[in-house]
Amino acid sequence: MIYPPTQRKKTSISGRNEERALLIMMIGCLTLFAVAKASAVNPPPDGGYPGENTAEGTNALFSLTSGIDNTAIGFDALFADTTGMENTAVGVAALSSNKSGNLNTAVGYETLTRNLGNDNTAIGANALLSNTSGHDNTATGLNALLNNTVGILNTAFGAFSLSANIDGRFNTALGGNMENNTSGSSNVAVGLAALDSNTTGNGNTATGINALFFNQTGSNNAATGGNALLNNTGSNNAAIGAFALQGNTTGHDNSAQGFQALNGNSSGSSNVGIGSHAGANVTTGSNNIIIGANVVGNASDANTIRIGKQGTQKATSIAGIFGTTVSGSTVVVASNGKLGVATSSARFKQGIKPMDKASEAVLKLKPVTFQYKEELDPDKIPQFGLIAEEVEKINPDLVVRGEDGKVMTVRYDAVNAMLLNEFLKEHRRVEEQRAYFELKLAQQQKQIEALTATIQKVSDQVALSKPAPQLVANP
């Protein structure tokens, strides 16, 4: 569009006014932006020092000389640090005594306050407070590793974990535990109050609340489960399951697996309990092996093997026995499931008297041949023996009954003893008869000899009484 000169002049003036107003507006905006930006970080950023060090707070990095890459935030944080490098301290007096230690991290009030070592990490008020030359420790939680001075490679997670540790090393505590450990090493505790009383014991592993709680000096124990090995002071025990070996005090070399397995054991050693409540009644006995749920055993058990609970297990299969040739005595199974060899010593017997006519019952027995039913013997091998029900009618003492009172089998060992008695009785009768016959023969021989002598005598007399023969001359 073409404007008249007067109009173009007015338009030009108006445009300059607009440009001036726009410029003023831009300057105002920039000013406001600068003011706003300045007020957002008021006071201005500070704390940056040479060597990529950062300090914020009164006396933070107060003594720094040549140390680099340190970060200190809080009153007296890294106060004494001179040549230490790559340390991070956040909190009042965190790493305040550190001079030349490197690669430490402290977060919390007075964490790693006395530290002189390297590669330590402390998070939580007073964590690793007393550490001096200890290194490679990790403490997370209030007072974790509080008293550690020279211990190394410890890990504590949870309030008061390993709080009493001084020079112990290679310990791991997770969950507020091992509070009293002083110099014990290579221990692992996971769970509230696990290994809480341990002082100098080494090589223990406790997993679960109160596991190995009262252990102080015992070593090389392993407990997994709440209250497992709770009262233990012995060594070389292994417990898996809540309350397993709970009552063990001085016993050693015990192994328990299952809820409350061997939990009544106090001083017994070298016991094995596998199964819930296995060996729960064993107290002071040693060298027991108890396998099976609720196979509780007896308080007096020692050097005993128990497998399975009477009335629960109904059959037993053990490989490697059938067809194997060995020497030894016949194994006897008692009605309570106890295995052993029937003793013949008078030390274990009473009411001893001759069998006499009691053995005559075997003369009424009727031996038979038979085959077991297929579920017992698929091969149906021919068998030889007796029928227990028939034997019971003759002598009830010659049979064995099951738990239900029904007849199960014959006491063949007793039958053999009766047969021996009958054999001996018959043998004595034969011997008596032979002696009688020999006596009779001797008597008869004497009689024959006497009769022979008599005959000879008579013959001699007859011979003497005969007239003498006369000689007659022949003409």
XYZ file of C-alpha atoms in Angstrom:
475
model
C 0.000 0.000 0.000
C 1.278 3.529 -0.776
C 0.684 6.096 1.926
C 0.814 9.829 1.589
C 3.984 11.481 3.042
C 2.251 12.751 6.139
C 0.836 9.318 6.829
C 4.225 7.619 6.233
C 5.824 9.977 8.807
C 3.228 9.181 11.399
C 3.665 5.504 10.712
C 7.474 5.743 11.091
C 7.221 7.510 14.438
C 4.716 4.986 15.652
C 7.021 2.087 14.635
C 9.985 3.550 16.530
C 7.865 3.916 19.604
C 6.821 0.284 19.373
C 10.435 -0.859 18.982
C 11.449 1.230 21.989
C 8.670 -0.254 24.061
C 9.615 -3.804 23.001
C 13.261 -3.206 23.910
C 12.301 -1.847 27.306
C 10.082 -4.879 27.870
C 12.883 -7.290 26.953
C 15.323 -5.545 29.253
C 12.768 -5.721 32.030
C 12.207 -9.423 31.478
C 15.930 -10.148 31.498
C 16.312 -8.152 34.667
C 13.462 -10.006 36.332
C 14.911 -13.347 35.146
C 18.315 -12.471 36.532
C 16.809 -11.389 39.826
C 14.680 -14.499 39.976
C 17.683 -16.696 39.182
C 19.833 -15.015 41.793
C 17.186 -15.341 44.462
C 16.775 -19.103 43.790
C 20.386 -19.811 44.919
C 20.765 -17.144 47.540
C 23.371 -17.299 49.017
C 25.372 -18.120 45.891
C 26.980 -21.580 45.479
C 30.221 -22.123 47.430
C 32.267 -25.049 48.826
C 34.250 -25.793 45.718
C 38.010 -26.122 46.374
C 41.046 -27.111 44.365
C 41.609 -30.784 43.734
C 37.911 -31.353 43.058
C 37.157 -31.173 46.759
C 33.764 -30.098 48.036
C 33.110 -28.874 51.545
C 29.917 -27.499 53.027
C 29.529 -26.794 56.712
C 31.547 -25.318 59.547
C 35.101 -26.717 59.641
C 34.367 -29.220 56.886
C 37.685 -30.315 55.315
C 39.313 -27.859 57.713
C 42.830 -29.366 57.552
C 42.957 -30.276 53.874
C 46.367 -30.030 52.191
C 46.880 -32.231 49.140
C 43.902 -34.541 49.340
C 41.705 -34.678 46.267
C 38.210 -35.727 45.254
C 36.814 -35.482 48.776
C 33.277 -34.444 49.654
C 32.495 -33.203 53.152
C 29.064 -31.952 54.168
C 28.345 -31.146 57.789
C 29.971 -29.684 60.872
C 33.560 -31.020 61.261
C 33.051 -33.443 58.398
C 36.502 -34.705 57.314
C 37.921 -32.110 59.732
C 41.421 -33.624 60.028
C 41.757 -34.834 56.452
C 45.059 -33.747 54.925
C 46.131 -36.123 52.166
C 43.197 -38.511 52.098
C 41.378 -38.774 48.819
C 38.073 -39.884 47.368
C 36.340 -39.798 50.742
C 32.700 -38.850 51.210
C 31.470 -37.604 54.570
C 27.910 -36.450 55.157
C 26.895 -35.613 58.713
C 28.204 -33.949 61.849
C 31.794 -35.105 62.578
C 31.606 -37.731 59.870
C 35.155 -38.947 59.165
C 36.336 -36.045 61.326
C 39.615 -37.742 62.395
C 40.478 -39.138 59.002
C 43.851 -37.841 57.832
C 45.169 -39.988 55.032
C 42.538 -42.693 54.694
C 41.114 -43.121 51.225
C 37.901 -44.261 49.594
C 35.799 -44.072 52.754
C 32.093 -43.237 52.775
C 30.415 -41.977 55.930
C 26.786 -40.882 56.066
C 25.300 -39.970 59.435
C 26.106 -38.385 62.767
C 29.680 -39.233 63.895
C 30.055 -42.023 61.389
C 33.655 -43.203 61.012
C 34.616 -40.336 63.327
C 37.982 -41.819 64.364
C 38.789 -43.519 61.096
C 42.316 -43.733 59.737
C 41.743 -46.716 57.469
C 40.666 -47.177 53.879
C 37.690 -48.481 51.935
C 35.179 -48.317 54.777
C 31.486 -47.535 54.342
C 29.328 -46.370 57.229
C 25.702 -45.287 56.983
C 23.818 -44.436 60.156
C 24.531 -42.512 63.330
C 27.720 -43.698 65.076
C 28.309 -46.426 62.519
C 31.982 -47.459 62.647
C 32.461 -44.634 65.145
C 35.644 -46.058 66.723
C 37.283 -47.444 63.612
C 40.964 -46.554 63.405
C 43.004 -48.703 61.041
C 40.321 -51.197 60.112
C 39.602 -51.329 56.415
C 37.076 -52.723 53.960
C 34.300 -52.645 56.550
C 30.657 -51.891 55.754
C 28.272 -50.722 58.461
C 24.669 -49.699 57.871
C 22.452 -48.772 60.800
C 22.566 -47.018 64.152
C 25.750 -47.979 66.063
C 26.621 -50.666 63.539
C 30.258 -51.733 64.100
C 30.352 -48.991 66.724
C 33.496 -50.169 68.551
C 35.393 -51.651 65.648
C 38.971 -50.401 65.677
C 41.247 -52.671 63.648
C 38.835 -55.325 62.429
C 38.699 -55.725 58.674
C 36.299 -56.964 56.018
C 33.280 -56.926 58.328
C 29.744 -56.274 57.093
C 27.060 -55.085 59.497
C 23.545 -54.205 58.410
C 21.024 -53.170 61.042
C 20.979 -51.142 64.239
C 23.668 -52.261 66.736
C 24.905 -55.000 64.417
C 28.444 -55.993 65.445
C 28.425 -52.943 67.711
C 30.931 -54.474 70.176
C 33.319 -55.795 67.556
C 36.873 -54.573 68.095
C 39.324 -56.632 66.095
C 37.149 -59.386 64.690
C 37.352 -59.831 60.962
C 35.434 -61.389 58.092
C 32.137 -61.186 60.005
C 28.755 -60.601 58.364
C 25.775 -59.442 60.417
C 22.433 -58.687 58.799
C 19.483 -57.667 60.928
C 20.545 -56.137 64.227
C 22.666 -58.942 65.671
C 26.113 -60.009 66.887
C 25.996 -57.028 69.231
C 28.546 -58.512 71.662
C 31.100 -59.895 69.246
C 34.519 -58.539 70.158
C 37.204 -60.558 68.416
C 35.333 -63.458 66.873
C 36.010 -63.828 63.170
C 34.485 -65.386 60.061
C 30.994 -65.421 61.570
C 27.782 -64.913 59.591
C 24.572 -63.830 61.318
C 21.314 -63.174 59.477
C 18.245 -62.349 61.550
C 17.347 -60.355 64.621
C 19.576 -61.234 67.611
C 21.341 -64.022 65.745
C 24.714 -64.776 67.388
C 23.943 -61.849 69.659
C 26.053 -63.100 72.583
C 29.024 -64.231 70.543
C 32.291 -62.772 71.788
C 35.275 -64.785 70.568
C 33.683 -67.678 68.713
C 34.834 -68.145 65.128
C 33.418 -69.621 61.974
C 29.779 -69.668 63.100
C 26.799 -69.248 60.781
C 23.425 -68.251 62.218
C 20.345 -67.616 60.092
C 17.065 -66.814 61.821
C 15.820 -64.868 64.802
C 17.794 -65.737 67.969
C 19.804 -68.384 66.145
C 22.907 -69.208 68.243
C 21.799 -66.377 70.529
C 23.741 -67.410 73.657
C 26.815 -68.726 71.894
C 29.884 -66.914 73.196
C 33.037 -68.904 72.498
C 31.767 -71.867 70.516
C 33.126 -72.123 66.997
C 32.238 -73.680 63.662
C 28.536 -73.987 64.438
C 25.813 -73.626 61.814
C 22.236 -72.758 62.784
C 19.413 -72.087 60.347
C 15.979 -71.325 61.791
C 14.491 -69.279 64.573
C 16.000 -70.185 67.978
C 18.163 -72.880 66.421
C 21.095 -73.678 68.756
C 19.709 -70.923 70.977
C 21.628 -71.871 74.146
C 24.711 -73.298 72.506
C 28.209 -72.839 73.875
C 29.768 -75.881 72.199
C 31.412 -76.236 68.821
C 30.961 -78.048 65.518
C 27.176 -78.321 65.781
C 24.775 -78.026 62.843
C 21.065 -77.260 63.257
C 18.524 -76.681 60.499
C 14.959 -75.887 61.545
C 13.238 -73.716 64.102
C 14.229 -74.674 67.675
C 16.590 -77.377 66.392
C 19.185 -78.131 69.114
C 17.626 -75.265 71.058
C 18.688 -76.596 74.470
C 22.209 -77.598 73.525
C 24.791 -76.045 75.820
C 28.146 -77.837 75.868
C 27.367 -80.597 73.412
C 29.511 -80.709 70.301
C 29.524 -82.362 66.881
C 25.726 -82.725 66.837
C 23.615 -82.520 63.670
C 19.890 -81.777 63.747
C 17.549 -81.198 60.834
C 13.863 -80.516 61.387
C 11.564 -78.549 63.654
C 12.682 -79.046 67.282
C 15.059 -81.814 66.251
C 17.294 -82.711 69.227
C 15.936 -79.624 70.983
C 16.209 -81.278 74.420
C 19.874 -82.141 74.057
C 22.029 -80.294 76.552
C 25.463 -81.879 76.795
C 25.244 -84.900 74.520
C 27.671 -85.024 71.622
C 27.931 -86.644 68.196
C 24.166 -87.084 67.913
C 22.224 -87.015 64.641
C 18.524 -86.144 64.510
C 16.686 -85.888 61.190
C 12.977 -85.091 61.118
C 10.509 -82.943 62.999
C 11.000 -83.558 66.759
C 13.598 -86.227 65.992
C 15.445 -87.044 69.218
C 13.551 -84.357 71.118
C 13.723 -86.364 74.370
C 17.455 -87.042 74.232
C 19.250 -84.944 76.864
C 22.781 -86.010 77.769
C 23.306 -89.141 75.705
C 25.859 -89.229 72.914
C 26.394 -91.075 69.643
C 22.687 -91.443 68.870
C 21.267 -91.556 65.341
C 17.544 -90.798 65.226
C 15.697 -90.523 61.925
C 12.002 -89.833 61.381
C 9.303 -87.363 62.302
C 8.252 -87.617 65.954
C 10.843 -90.294 66.701
C 11.557 -88.537 69.990
C 13.698 -91.218 71.630
C 14.298 -91.527 75.361
C 16.168 -89.335 77.817
C 18.499 -92.237 78.581
C 19.333 -92.998 74.949
C 23.041 -93.357 74.224
C 24.828 -95.126 71.376
C 21.397 -95.899 69.928
C 20.004 -95.930 66.397
C 16.299 -95.253 65.896
C 14.704 -95.172 62.445
C 10.963 -94.597 62.069
C 8.167 -94.423 64.600
C 6.578 -97.570 65.975
C 3.016 -97.815 64.684
C 3.592 -95.382 61.816
C 5.906 -97.118 59.386
C 4.504 -100.468 58.276
C 7.234 -101.826 56.014
C 10.999 -101.548 55.625
C 13.063 -102.004 52.488
C 16.844 -101.786 52.597
C 18.925 -102.382 49.508
C 22.217 -104.208 49.606
C 21.228 -106.867 52.144
C 19.516 -109.645 50.209
C 22.013 -112.012 48.654
C 24.943 -110.579 50.579
C 26.994 -113.173 52.431
C 28.260 -112.271 55.883
C 29.262 -114.074 59.036
C 27.789 -113.370 62.428
C 24.706 -114.012 64.528
C 21.053 -114.044 63.593
C 19.298 -110.695 63.960
C 16.227 -110.697 66.172
C 13.367 -108.184 65.891
C 11.562 -107.427 69.150
C 7.883 -106.513 69.236
C 8.829 -102.855 69.775
C 10.930 -102.864 66.613
C 14.278 -103.113 68.387
C 16.939 -105.047 66.516
C 19.674 -107.117 68.056
C 21.119 -110.527 68.789
C 19.344 -112.713 71.350
C 21.720 -113.047 74.276
C 22.418 -116.398 75.914
C 24.344 -115.074 78.882
C 23.017 -115.861 82.338
C 23.699 -112.214 83.199
C 20.522 -111.245 81.396
C 18.256 -114.117 82.476
C 16.108 -115.016 85.441
C 13.787 -117.853 86.410
C 16.116 -120.402 84.818
C 14.914 -124.025 85.088
C 15.082 -127.216 83.007
C 12.746 -127.421 80.031
C 11.653 -130.970 80.921
C 8.345 -131.882 79.304
C 7.660 -128.370 77.952
C 9.563 -129.291 74.812
C 7.212 -132.166 74.070
C 4.945 -129.601 72.384
C 7.158 -129.757 69.297
C 6.195 -133.397 68.846
C 2.667 -132.221 68.109
C 3.697 -129.685 65.471
C 2.857 -130.333 61.847
C 5.510 -129.086 59.435
C 4.161 -128.105 56.016
C 5.332 -126.926 52.631
C 3.759 -123.781 51.183
C 4.187 -120.701 49.020
C 3.685 -117.080 50.059
C 0.948 -115.110 48.349
C 1.982 -113.155 45.290
C 2.014 -109.764 47.035
C 4.662 -111.119 49.411
C 6.615 -113.283 46.991
C 5.923 -112.843 43.275
C 8.359 -115.676 42.536
C 6.377 -118.121 44.708
C 9.442 -119.921 45.951
C 8.589 -123.156 47.830
C 8.778 -122.684 51.585
C 9.032 -125.077 54.521
C 7.795 -124.337 57.989
C 4.815 -124.173 60.304
C 1.408 -122.493 60.396
C 1.429 -119.978 63.243
C -2.268 -120.381 64.041
C -1.810 -124.142 64.509
C 1.275 -123.620 66.638
C -0.672 -121.181 68.817
C -3.175 -123.913 69.670
C -0.366 -126.177 70.849
C 1.718 -123.581 72.717
C 0.835 -119.849 72.593
C 4.363 -118.997 73.775
C 5.755 -120.161 70.448
C 4.142 -117.401 68.351
C 4.742 -113.668 67.853
C 1.830 -111.260 67.600
C 1.527 -107.996 65.685
C 0.477 -104.623 67.067
C -3.159 -105.595 66.515
C -2.725 -108.742 68.608
C -3.043 -111.102 65.670
C -0.625 -113.986 65.256
C 2.182 -113.085 62.854
C 4.925 -115.694 62.977
C 6.481 -118.603 64.854
C 9.396 -118.326 67.219
C 11.516 -120.754 65.287
C 14.465 -120.116 67.583
C 12.373 -121.410 70.495
C 11.205 -124.366 68.427
C 14.832 -125.203 67.711
C 15.643 -125.074 71.412
C 12.719 -127.402 72.143
C 13.844 -129.764 69.409
C 17.303 -129.781 70.959
C 15.814 -130.640 74.340
C 13.784 -133.485 72.833
C 16.840 -134.706 70.972
C 18.868 -134.672 74.174
C 16.096 -136.474 76.043
C 15.962 -139.114 73.335
C 19.725 -139.274 73.290
C 19.766 -139.874 77.036
C 17.176 -142.610 76.658
C 19.267 -144.260 73.986
C 22.347 -143.923 76.136
C 20.511 -145.410 79.094
C 19.291 -148.282 76.948
C 22.763 -148.866 75.569
C 24.201 -148.857 79.073
C 21.481 -151.254 80.145
C 22.168 -153.535 77.207
C 25.879 -153.375 77.780
C 25.308 -154.264 81.413
C 23.080 -157.127 80.420
C 25.595 -158.312 77.880
C 28.319 -158.151 80.485
C 26.173 -160.093 82.907
C 25.321 -162.618 80.251
C 28.968 -162.897 79.305
C 29.833 -163.591 82.884
C 27.055 -166.127 83.082
C 28.268 -167.751 79.890
C 31.802 -167.808 81.177
C 30.628 -169.278 84.475
C 28.514 -171.839 82.693
C 31.405 -172.698 80.426
C 33.644 -173.170 83.410
C 31.059 -175.362 85.066
C 30.672 -177.483 81.985
C 34.410 -177.826 81.749
C 34.606 -178.837 85.353
C 31.884 -181.435 84.921
C 33.570 -182.697 81.819
C 36.796 -183.076 83.694
C 35.083 -184.960 86.501
C 33.373 -187.282 84.056
C 36.661 -187.946 82.425
C 38.282 -188.859 85.735
C 35.474 -191.185 86.733
C 35.839 -193.394 83.701
C 37.689 -196.804 84.312
C 41.152 -197.133 82.904
C 41.360 -199.088 79.682
C 42.787 -202.692 79.895
C 45.172 -204.270 77.476
C 44.159 -207.693 76.127
C 46.724 -209.956 74.534
C 45.736 -211.523 71.298
C 46.503 -215.186 70.961
